[in-house]
C-alpha positions as MATLAB code, in Angstrom:
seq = 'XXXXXXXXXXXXXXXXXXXXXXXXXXXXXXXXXXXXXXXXXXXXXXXXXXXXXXXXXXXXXXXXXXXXXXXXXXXXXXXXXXXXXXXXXXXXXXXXXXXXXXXXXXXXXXXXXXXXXXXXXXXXXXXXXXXXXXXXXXXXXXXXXXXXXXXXXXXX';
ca = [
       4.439   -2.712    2.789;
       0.608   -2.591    2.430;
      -0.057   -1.156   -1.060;
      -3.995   -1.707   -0.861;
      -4.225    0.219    2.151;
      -3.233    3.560   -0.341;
      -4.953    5.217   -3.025;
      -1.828    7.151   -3.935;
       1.804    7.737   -2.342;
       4.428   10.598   -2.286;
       7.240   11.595   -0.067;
       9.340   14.636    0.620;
      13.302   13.603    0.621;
      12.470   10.378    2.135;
      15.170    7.473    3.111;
      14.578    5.542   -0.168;
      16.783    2.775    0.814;
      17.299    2.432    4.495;
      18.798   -1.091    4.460;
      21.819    0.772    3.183;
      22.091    3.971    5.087;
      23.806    4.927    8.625;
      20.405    5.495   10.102;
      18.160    2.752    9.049;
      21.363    0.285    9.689;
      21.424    1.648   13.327;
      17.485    1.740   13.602;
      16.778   -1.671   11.904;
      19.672   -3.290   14.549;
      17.914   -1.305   17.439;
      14.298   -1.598   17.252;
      14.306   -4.832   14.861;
      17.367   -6.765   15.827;
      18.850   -7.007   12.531;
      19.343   -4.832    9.398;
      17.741   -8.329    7.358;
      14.222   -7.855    9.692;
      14.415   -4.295    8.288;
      14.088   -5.290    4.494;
      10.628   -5.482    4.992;
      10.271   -1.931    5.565;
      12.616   -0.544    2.970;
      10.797    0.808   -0.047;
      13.303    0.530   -2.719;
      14.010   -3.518   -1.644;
      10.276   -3.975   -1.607;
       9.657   -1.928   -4.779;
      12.003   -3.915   -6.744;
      10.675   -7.716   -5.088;
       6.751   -6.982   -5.154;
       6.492   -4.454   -7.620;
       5.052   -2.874   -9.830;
       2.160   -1.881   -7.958;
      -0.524   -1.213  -10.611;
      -3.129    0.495   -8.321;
      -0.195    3.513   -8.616;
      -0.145    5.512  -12.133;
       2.740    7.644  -10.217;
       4.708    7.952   -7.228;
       5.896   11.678   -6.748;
       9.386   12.090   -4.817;
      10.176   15.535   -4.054;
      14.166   15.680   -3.130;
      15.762   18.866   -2.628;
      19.400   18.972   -3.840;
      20.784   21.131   -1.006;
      19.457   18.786    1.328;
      22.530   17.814    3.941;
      21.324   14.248    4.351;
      21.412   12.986    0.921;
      24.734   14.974    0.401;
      26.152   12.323    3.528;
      24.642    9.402    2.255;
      21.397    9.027    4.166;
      18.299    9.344    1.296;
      19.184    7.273   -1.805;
      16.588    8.362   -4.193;
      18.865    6.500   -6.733;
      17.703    3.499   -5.170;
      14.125    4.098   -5.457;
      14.610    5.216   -9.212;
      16.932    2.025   -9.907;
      14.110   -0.051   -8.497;
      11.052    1.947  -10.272;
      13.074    1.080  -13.553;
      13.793   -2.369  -13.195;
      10.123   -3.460  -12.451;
       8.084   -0.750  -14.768;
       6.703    1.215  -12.042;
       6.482    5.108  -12.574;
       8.431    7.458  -10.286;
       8.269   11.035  -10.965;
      11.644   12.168   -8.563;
      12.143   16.222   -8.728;
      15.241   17.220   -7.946;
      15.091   20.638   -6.901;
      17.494   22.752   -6.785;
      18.378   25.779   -4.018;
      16.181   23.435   -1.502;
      17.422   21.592    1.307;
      14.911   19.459    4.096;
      13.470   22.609    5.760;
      10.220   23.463    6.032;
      10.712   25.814    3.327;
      11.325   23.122    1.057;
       7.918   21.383    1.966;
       6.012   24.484    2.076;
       7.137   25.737   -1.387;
       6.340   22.189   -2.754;
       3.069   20.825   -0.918;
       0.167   21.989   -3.058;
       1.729   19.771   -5.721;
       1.400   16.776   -3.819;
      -2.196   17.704   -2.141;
      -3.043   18.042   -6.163;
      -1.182   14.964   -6.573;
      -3.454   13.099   -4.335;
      -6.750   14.703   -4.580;
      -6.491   13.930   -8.215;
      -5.681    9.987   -6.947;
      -8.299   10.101   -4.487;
     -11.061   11.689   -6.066;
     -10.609    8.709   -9.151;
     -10.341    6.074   -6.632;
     -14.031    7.296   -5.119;
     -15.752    7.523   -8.766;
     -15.077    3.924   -9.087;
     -16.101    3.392   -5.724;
     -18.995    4.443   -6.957;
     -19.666    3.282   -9.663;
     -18.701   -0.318   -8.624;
     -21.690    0.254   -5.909;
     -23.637    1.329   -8.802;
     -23.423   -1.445  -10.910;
     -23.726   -4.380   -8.419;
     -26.635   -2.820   -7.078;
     -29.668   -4.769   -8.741;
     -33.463   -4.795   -8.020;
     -33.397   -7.838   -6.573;
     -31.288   -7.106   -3.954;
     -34.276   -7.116   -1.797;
     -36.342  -10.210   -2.973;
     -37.685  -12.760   -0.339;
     -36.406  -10.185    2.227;
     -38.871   -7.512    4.650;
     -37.966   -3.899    3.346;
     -38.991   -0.873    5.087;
     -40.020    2.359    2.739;
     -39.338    5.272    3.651;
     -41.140    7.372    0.915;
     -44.351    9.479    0.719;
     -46.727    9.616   -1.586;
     -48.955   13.052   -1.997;
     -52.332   12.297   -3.443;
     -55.691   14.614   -3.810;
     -58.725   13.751   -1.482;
];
């Protein structure tokens, strides 16, 4: 919902479309009072209404295809890719194979996505930087009472 609070996203078998799904139906009538309050909070509806989000060069979706709650209809990572398509955003989703949603599957997969955002994050803080560089000017300080803080050795 809040794309500029994120340098980078990924998920592990997430519920790509929970407007349309058993569990989000039941959680958005619950908690929210309607599955129409809950659009707001699916990521595939607000992928394809806001997106693409340009801040992300790639969203990584790791789904394993063993994984007993996308075989009954709960995950929809067709509905995530359908939506990255229409509005141009990239979605690497990696199907894998032999994996279900155990901790295995997460353990055998995490170091890609702690690459996958260190990578993200560690771009996002050089142009941090080098924003704070270049607005940085001399005269930052003119008219106003500095206080120095350096040393200067000199002979006797």
């Amino acid at each position: 919902r809040h794309p500029e609070s994120w340098e980078s996203v990924s998920a592990f078998a997430p519920i790509c479309n929970p407007t349309e799904c058993p569990w989000g139906v039941r959680a958005f009538e619950n908690y929210l009072g309607s599955v129409a309050a809950g659009k707001d909070h699916d990521a595939s509806l607000l992928l394809a209404s806001r997106g693409p989000f340009d801040k992300f060069d790639d969203i990584l979706i790791d789904q394993g295809l063993d994984d007993q709650f996308l075989a009954s209809g709960q995950l929809h990572p067709e509905s995530i890719e359908a939506a990255a398509e229409a509005v141009g955003q990239k979605v690497t989703l990696r199907r894998q194979a032999n994996h279900d949603h155990s901790y295995f599957f997460i353990s055998t997969f995490i170091d890609d996505h702690i690459t996958f955002h260190a990578k993200r994050l560690r771009l996002a803080q050089a142009k941090k930087r080098a924003s704070a560089a270049s607005s940085s000017t001399v005269g930052d300080t003119a008219g106003r009472p500095i206080t120095c803080r350096a040393m200067v050795a000199r002979a006797p």
